[in-house]
Coordinates of C-alpha atoms in Angstrom, one line a residue:
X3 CA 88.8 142.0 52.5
X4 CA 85.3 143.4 51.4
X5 CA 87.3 145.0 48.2
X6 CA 88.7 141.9 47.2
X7 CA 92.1 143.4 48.0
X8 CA 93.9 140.4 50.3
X9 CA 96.2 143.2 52.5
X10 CA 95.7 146.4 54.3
X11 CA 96.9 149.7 54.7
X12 CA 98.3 150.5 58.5
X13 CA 99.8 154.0 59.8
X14 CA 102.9 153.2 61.3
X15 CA 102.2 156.8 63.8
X16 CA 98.1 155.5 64.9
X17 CA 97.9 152.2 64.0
X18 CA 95.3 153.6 61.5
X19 CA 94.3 150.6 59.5
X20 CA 92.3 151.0 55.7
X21 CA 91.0 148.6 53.3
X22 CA 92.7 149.9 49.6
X23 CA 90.8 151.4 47.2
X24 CA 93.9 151.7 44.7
X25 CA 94.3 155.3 45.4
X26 CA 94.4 156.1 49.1
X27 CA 98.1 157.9 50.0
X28 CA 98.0 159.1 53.7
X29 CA 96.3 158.7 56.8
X30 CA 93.2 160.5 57.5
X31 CA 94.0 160.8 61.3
X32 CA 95.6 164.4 62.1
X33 CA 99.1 164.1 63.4
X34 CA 102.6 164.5 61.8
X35 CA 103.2 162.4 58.5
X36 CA 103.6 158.9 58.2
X37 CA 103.7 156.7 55.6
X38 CA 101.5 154.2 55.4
X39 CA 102.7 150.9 55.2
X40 CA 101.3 147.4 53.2
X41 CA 99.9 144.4 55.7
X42 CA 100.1 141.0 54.0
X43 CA 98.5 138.0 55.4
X44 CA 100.5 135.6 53.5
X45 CA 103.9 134.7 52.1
X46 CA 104.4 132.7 48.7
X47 CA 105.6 133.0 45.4
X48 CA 103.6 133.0 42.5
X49 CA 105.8 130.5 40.5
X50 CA 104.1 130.3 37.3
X51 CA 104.1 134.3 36.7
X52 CA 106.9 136.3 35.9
X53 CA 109.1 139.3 36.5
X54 CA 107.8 141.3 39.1
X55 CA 104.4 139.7 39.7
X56 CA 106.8 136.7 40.7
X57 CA 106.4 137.9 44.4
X58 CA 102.3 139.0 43.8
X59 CA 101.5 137.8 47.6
X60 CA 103.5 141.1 48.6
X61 CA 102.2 143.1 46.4
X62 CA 99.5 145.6 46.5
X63 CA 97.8 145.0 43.9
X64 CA 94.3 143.9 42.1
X65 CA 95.6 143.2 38.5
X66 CA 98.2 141.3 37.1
X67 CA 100.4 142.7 34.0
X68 CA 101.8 140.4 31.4
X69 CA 105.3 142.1 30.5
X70 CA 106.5 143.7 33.7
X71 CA 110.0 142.9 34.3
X72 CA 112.3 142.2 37.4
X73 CA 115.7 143.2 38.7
X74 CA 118.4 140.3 37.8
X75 CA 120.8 139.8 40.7
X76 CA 124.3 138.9 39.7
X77 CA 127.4 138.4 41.6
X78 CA 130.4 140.8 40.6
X79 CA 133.5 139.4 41.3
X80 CA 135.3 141.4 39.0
X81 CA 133.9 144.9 40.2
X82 CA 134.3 143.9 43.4
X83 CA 137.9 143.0 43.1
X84 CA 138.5 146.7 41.7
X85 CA 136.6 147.5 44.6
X86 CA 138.8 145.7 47.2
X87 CA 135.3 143.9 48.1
X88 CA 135.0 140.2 47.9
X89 CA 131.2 139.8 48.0
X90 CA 129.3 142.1 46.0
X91 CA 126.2 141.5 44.6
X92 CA 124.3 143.9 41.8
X93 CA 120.6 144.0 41.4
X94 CA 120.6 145.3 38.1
X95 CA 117.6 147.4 36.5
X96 CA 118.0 148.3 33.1
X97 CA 118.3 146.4 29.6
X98 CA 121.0 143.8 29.6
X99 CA 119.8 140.7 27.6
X100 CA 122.8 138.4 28.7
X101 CA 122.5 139.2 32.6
X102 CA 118.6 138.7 32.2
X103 CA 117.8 141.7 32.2
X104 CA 115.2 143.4 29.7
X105 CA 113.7 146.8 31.6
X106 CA 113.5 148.4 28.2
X107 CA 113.9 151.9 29.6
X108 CA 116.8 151.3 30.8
X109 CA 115.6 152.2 34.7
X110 CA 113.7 150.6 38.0
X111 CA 111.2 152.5 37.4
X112 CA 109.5 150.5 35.7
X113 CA 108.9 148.2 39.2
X114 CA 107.1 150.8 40.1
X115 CA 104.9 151.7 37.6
X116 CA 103.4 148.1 37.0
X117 CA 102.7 148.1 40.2
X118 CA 101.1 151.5 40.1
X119 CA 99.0 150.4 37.6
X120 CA 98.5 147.4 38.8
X121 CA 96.7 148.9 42.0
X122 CA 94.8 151.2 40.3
X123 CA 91.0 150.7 40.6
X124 CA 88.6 149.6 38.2
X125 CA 87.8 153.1 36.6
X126 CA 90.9 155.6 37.8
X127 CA 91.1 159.1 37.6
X128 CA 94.0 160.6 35.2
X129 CA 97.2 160.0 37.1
X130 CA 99.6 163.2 37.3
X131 CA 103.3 162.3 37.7
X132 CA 106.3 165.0 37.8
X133 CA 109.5 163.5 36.6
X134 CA 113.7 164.2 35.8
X135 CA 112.9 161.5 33.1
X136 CA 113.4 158.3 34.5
X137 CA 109.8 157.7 36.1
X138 CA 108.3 159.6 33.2
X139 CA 109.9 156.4 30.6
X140 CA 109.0 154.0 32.6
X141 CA 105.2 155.3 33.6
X142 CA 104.6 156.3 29.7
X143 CA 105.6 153.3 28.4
X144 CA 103.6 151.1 30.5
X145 CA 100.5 153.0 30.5
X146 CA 100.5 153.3 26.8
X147 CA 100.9 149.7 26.6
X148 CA 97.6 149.6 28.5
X149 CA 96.0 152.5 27.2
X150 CA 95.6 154.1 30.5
X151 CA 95.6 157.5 31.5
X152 CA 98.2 159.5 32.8
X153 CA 99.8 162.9 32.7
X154 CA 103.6 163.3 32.5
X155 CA 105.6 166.7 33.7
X156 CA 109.0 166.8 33.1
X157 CA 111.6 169.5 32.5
X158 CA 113.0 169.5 28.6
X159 CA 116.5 168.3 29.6
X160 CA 114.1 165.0 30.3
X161 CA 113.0 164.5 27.1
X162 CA 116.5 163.0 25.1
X163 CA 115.4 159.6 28.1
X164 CA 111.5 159.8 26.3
X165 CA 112.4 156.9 23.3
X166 CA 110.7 154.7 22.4
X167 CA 110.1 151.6 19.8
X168 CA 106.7 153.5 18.6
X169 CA 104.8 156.1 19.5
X170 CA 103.0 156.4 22.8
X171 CA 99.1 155.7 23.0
X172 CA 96.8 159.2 23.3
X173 CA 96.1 158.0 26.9
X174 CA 99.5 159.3 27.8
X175 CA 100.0 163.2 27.6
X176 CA 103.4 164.7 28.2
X177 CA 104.1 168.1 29.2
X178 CA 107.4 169.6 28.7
X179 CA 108.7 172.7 30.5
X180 CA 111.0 174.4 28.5
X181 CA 113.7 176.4 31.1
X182 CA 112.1 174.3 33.7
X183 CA 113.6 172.4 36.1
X184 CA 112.3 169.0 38.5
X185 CA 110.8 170.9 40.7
X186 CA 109.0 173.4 38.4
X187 CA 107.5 170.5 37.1
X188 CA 106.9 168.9 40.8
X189 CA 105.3 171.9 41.1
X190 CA 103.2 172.0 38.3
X191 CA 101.9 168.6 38.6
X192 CA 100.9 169.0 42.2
X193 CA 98.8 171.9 40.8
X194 CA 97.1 169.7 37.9
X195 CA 96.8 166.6 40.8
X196 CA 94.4 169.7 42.6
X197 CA 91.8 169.5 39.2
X198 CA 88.6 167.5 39.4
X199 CA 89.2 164.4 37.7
X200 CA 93.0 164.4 38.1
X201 CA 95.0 162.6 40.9
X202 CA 98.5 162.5 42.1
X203 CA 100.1 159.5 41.8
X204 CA 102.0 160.5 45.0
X205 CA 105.3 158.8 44.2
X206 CA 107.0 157.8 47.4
X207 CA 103.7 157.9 49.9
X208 CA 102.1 155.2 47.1
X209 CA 102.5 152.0 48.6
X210 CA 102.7 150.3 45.3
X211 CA 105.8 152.3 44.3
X212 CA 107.6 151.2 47.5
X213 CA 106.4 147.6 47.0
X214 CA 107.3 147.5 43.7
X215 CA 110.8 148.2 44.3
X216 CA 111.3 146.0 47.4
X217 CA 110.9 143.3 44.8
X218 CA 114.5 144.4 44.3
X219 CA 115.0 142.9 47.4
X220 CA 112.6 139.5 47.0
X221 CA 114.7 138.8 44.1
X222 CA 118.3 139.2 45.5
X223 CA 117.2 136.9 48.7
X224 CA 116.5 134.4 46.0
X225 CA 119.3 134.7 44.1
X226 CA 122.0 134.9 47.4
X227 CA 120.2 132.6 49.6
X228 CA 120.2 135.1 52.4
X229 CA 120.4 139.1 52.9
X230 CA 123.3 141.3 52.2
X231 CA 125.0 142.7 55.1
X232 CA 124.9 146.1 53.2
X233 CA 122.4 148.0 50.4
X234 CA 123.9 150.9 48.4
X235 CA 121.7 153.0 46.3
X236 CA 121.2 156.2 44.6
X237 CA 118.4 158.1 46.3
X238 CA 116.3 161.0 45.4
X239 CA 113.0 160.6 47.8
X240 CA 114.4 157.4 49.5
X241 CA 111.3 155.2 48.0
X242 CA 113.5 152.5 46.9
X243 CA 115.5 152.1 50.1
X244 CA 112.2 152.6 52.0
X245 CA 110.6 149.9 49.8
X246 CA 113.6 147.3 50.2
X247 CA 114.0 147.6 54.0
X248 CA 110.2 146.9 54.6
X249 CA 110.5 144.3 52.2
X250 CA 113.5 143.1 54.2
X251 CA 111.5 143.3 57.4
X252 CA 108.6 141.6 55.8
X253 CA 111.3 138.5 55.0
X254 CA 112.4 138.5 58.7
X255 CA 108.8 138.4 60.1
X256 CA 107.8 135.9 57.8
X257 CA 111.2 133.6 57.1
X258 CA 113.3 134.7 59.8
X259 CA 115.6 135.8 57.2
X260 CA 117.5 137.8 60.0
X261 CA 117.9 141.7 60.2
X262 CA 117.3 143.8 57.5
X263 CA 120.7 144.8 55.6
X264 CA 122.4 148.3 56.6
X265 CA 121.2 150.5 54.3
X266 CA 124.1 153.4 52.6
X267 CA 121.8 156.2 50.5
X268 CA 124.0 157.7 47.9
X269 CA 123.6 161.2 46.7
X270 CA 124.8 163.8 44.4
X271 CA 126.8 166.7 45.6
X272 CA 126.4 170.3 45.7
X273 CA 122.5 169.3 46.1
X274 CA 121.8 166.8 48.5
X275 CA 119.4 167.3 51.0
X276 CA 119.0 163.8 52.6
X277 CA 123.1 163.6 52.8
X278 CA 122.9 167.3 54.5
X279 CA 120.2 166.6 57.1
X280 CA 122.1 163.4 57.8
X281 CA 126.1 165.1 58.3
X282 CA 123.9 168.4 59.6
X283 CA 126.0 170.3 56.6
X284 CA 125.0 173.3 55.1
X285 CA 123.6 172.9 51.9
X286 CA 125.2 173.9 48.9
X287 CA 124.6 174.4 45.1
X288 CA 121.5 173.9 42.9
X289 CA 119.8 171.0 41.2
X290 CA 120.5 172.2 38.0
X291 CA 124.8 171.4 38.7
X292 CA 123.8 167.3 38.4
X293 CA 124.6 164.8 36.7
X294 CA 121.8 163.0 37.6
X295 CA 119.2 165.7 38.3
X296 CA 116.4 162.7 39.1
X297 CA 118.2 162.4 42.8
X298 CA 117.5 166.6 43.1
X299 CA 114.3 166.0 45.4
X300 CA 114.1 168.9 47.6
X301 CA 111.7 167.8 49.9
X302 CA 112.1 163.9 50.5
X303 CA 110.5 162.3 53.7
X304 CA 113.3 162.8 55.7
X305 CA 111.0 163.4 59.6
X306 CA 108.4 161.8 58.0
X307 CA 107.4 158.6 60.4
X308 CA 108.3 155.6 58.3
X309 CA 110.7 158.0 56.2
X310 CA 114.3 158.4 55.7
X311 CA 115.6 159.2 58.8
X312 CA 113.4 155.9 60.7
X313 CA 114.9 153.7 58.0
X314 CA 118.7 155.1 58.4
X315 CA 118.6 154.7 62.4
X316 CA 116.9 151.4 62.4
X317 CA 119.7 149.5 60.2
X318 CA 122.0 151.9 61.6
X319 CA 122.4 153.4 58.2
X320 CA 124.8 156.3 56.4
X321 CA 124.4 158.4 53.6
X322 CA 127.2 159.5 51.4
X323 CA 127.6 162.0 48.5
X324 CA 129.9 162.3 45.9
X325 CA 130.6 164.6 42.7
X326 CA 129.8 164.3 39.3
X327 CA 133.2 163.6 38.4
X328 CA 133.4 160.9 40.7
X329 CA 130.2 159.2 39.2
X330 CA 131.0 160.0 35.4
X331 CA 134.7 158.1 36.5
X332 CA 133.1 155.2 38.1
X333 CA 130.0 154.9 35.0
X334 CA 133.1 154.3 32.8
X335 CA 134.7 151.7 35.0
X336 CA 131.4 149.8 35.3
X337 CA 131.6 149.8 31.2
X338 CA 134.7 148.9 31.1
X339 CA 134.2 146.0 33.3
X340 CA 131.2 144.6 33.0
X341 CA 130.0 146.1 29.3
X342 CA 127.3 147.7 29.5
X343 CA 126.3 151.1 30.1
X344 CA 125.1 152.4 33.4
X345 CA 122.9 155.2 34.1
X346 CA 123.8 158.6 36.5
X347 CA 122.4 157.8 39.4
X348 CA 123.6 154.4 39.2
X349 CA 127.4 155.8 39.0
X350 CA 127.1 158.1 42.2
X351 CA 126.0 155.0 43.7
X352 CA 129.3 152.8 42.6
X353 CA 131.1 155.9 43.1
X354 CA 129.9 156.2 46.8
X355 CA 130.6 152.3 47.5
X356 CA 133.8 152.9 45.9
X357 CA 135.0 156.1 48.3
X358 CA 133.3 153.9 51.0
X359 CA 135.7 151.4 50.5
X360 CA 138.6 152.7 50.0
X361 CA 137.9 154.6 53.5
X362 CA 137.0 151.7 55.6
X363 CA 133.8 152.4 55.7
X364 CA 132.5 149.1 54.6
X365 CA 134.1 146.0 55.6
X366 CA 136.1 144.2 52.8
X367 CA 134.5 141.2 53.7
X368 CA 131.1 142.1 54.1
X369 CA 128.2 141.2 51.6
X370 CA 126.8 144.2 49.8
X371 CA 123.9 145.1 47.6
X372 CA 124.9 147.5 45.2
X373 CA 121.0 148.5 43.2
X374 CA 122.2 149.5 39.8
X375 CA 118.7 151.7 38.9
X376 CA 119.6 152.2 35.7
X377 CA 122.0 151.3 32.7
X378 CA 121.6 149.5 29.2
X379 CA 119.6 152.6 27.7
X380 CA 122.6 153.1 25.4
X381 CA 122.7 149.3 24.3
X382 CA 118.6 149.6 23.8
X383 CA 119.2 153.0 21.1
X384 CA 122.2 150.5 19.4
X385 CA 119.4 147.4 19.0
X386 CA 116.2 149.4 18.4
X387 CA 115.2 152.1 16.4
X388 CA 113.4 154.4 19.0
X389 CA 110.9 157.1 18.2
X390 CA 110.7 160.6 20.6
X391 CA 107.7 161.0 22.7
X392 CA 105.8 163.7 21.4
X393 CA 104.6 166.6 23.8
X394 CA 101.1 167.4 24.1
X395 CA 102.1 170.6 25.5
X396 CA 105.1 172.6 25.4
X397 CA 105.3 175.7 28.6
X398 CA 108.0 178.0 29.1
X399 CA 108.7 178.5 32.8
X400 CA 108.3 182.0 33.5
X401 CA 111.3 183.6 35.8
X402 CA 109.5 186.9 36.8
X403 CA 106.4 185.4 39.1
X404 CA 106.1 182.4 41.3
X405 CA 104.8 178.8 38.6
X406 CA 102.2 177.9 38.5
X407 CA 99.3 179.6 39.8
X408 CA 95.8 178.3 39.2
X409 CA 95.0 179.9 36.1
X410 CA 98.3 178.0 34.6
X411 CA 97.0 174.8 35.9
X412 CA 93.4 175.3 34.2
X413 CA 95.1 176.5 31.2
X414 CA 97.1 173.6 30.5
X415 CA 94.2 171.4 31.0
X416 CA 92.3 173.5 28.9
X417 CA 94.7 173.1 26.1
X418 CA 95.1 169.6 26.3
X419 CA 91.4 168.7 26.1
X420 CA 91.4 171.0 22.6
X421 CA 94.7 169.1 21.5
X422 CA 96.4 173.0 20.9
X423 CA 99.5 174.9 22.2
X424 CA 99.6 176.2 25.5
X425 CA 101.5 179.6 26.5
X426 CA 102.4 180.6 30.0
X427 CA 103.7 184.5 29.2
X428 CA 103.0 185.6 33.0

């Protein structure tokens, strides 16, 4: 490639194809959305680097990051036996030192945001990202390490998952909304992503997120010798079950690894738009009711071509939703059983695969995935002394007008560039 960039970018709706400049999100074609998909020339493995970058032929990328970790895939005979399943597998994402695992945020996030930064070009504009909390740890602590810049938005009930063994570089800034809620700060940081200078990082139309976490997939090929018959995961836009089944279908084109796994998306009732679309039920409560509020994406890429709905009908597919109950229940039996701590969305996952078994829904036999996106952040606090993120700016979401408008956007930039408080009073 004339970039030096070894892949391109193809629309899966025109056949558009693009040569990556490290930024590009969407087609430039008019018709519906699509989400544009990686083309690799090659498969290998990249023996003598590690973690992620393990599988660098498939990723879309121009740097490589010393310190980005991997998913460890374990079998679970244990769980699986309280299960009534007799082959599951976890691909587990967090901090566990004895299952290999050392994702110091505790979440797969951090997949994606090495490879985000791997892909950036040479001199990048400020990358805006909206987060629950989740992405925000992982994309702050990874672009501090590297001193490059980004702008976090997250809601306040975020910032309890923003520790840290020191304290974050200045190229990181952090915006809290105080009363705010994911999609206020989805909201905001699509404003800021509008500013000269400022880009969004796009989260589930950015190739390098989906990549990154199909290496979820790489590594538990490796690690079975073959792919599940079944992948269970936690979704809030979809990206990871978007990224694993191209990765799957990248293993089948280039190993004839056989079809791609079913894939079961897992999702948190009363607000669960992919489940809804999917049962055609009305939807039901507000993103606020969660116990993991980083599955409350209101607008994933359910029609979009490439999206949701495309990956669920190819592998033949479900999506099921449970309670917080139910998840809070099946985070203590995973503690119970395996030791370790286990984030939200990872228990409505188990949770799900649990009422999924128990109903017939998945065979007892069958081989299943089960992508544990977070866990070990409680184990991290009891081995490291962590220090809060500080804000750079702290807004209160106003209730009485729509937020933002452009004069909050401009305002908040304006405050961070003169390092002072920030007050949206409407």
């Amino acid at each position: 490639m004339a970039n030096g960039r070894p892949y391109s970018l193809v629309c899966p709706l025109c056949g558009g194809r693009y040569e990556d400049d490290g930024l590009l999100l969407t087609c430039t074609v008019p018709h519906r959305e699509a989400l544009l998909k990686t083309e690799y020339p090659a498969r290998g493995r990249a023996d003598g680097l590690g973690g992620l970058f393990r599988y660098l032929d498939w990723l879309p990328v121009r740097r490589v990051l010393p310190g980005a970790g991997a998913a460890s895939v374990l079998p679970a005979g244990e769980l699986g036996r309280k299960l009534g399943l007799t082959d599951l597998w976890l691909a587990f994402s967090g901090y566990w030192p004895e299952a290999g695992a050392n994702l110091t945020t505790g979440t797969f996030k951090e997949l994606e945001a090495y490879t985000v930064l791997g892909r950036l070009p040479e001199e990048p504009p400020v990358l805006v990202v909206a987060s629950a909390g989740n992405t925000a740890a992982a994309f702050a602590s990874s672009f501090s390490r590297y001193r490059l810049r980004c702008v976090l938005v997250v809601p306040a009930t975020a910032l309890d998952r923003l520790r840290f063994p020191g304290p974050l570089d200045d190229s990181v800034r952090l915006i809290v909304l105080d009363g705010g809620r994911y999609s206020d700060a989805i909201t905001l940081a699509g404003s800021l992503a509008s500013l000269p200078g400022f880009q969004a990082e796009g989260g589930v139309r950015n190739v390098a997120r989906r990549d990154g976490l199909g290496t979820v997939l790489l590594s538990a090929y490796d690690a079975m010798g073959g792919l599940p018959d079944y992948y269970v995961q936690a979704v809030g836009s979809g990206a990871g079950t978007l990224g694993v089944h191209e990765a799957a279908l990248r293993l089948g084109e280039h190993e004839d690894a056989g079809p791609p796994p079913r894939v079961v998306m897992c999702q948190n009732l009363p607000f669960a738009p992919i489940y809804r679309r999917w049962t055609g039920r009305r939807s039901t409560g507000a993103d606020n009711d969660l116990i993991a509020p980083e599955l409350a994406n209101a607008n994933p890429p359910y029609d979009t071509a490439g999206g949701v709905s495309d990956c669920l009908i190819a592998t033949a597919g479900d999506v099921l939703a449970v309670g917080n109950d139910a998840a809070a229940d099946a985070m203590r039996l995973f503690e119970e059983t395996l030791g370790v701590d286990i984030e939200p969305s990872a228990g409505v996952a188990l949770a799900a695969l649990r009422s999924a078994a128990e109903a017939g829904r998945v065979s007892a036999g069958a081989r299943i995935l089960l992508n544990v996106t977070g866990g070990g952040r409680a184990r991290y606090a009891r081995d490291h002394l962590l220090v809060p993120a500080q804000p750079a700016i702290r807004l209160t979401v106003p209730r009485h007008r729509e937020f933002p408008n452009t004069e909050d956007a401009l305002r908040v930039v304006a405050a961070m560039d003169r390092g002072d408080e920030c007050v949206v009073d409407g």
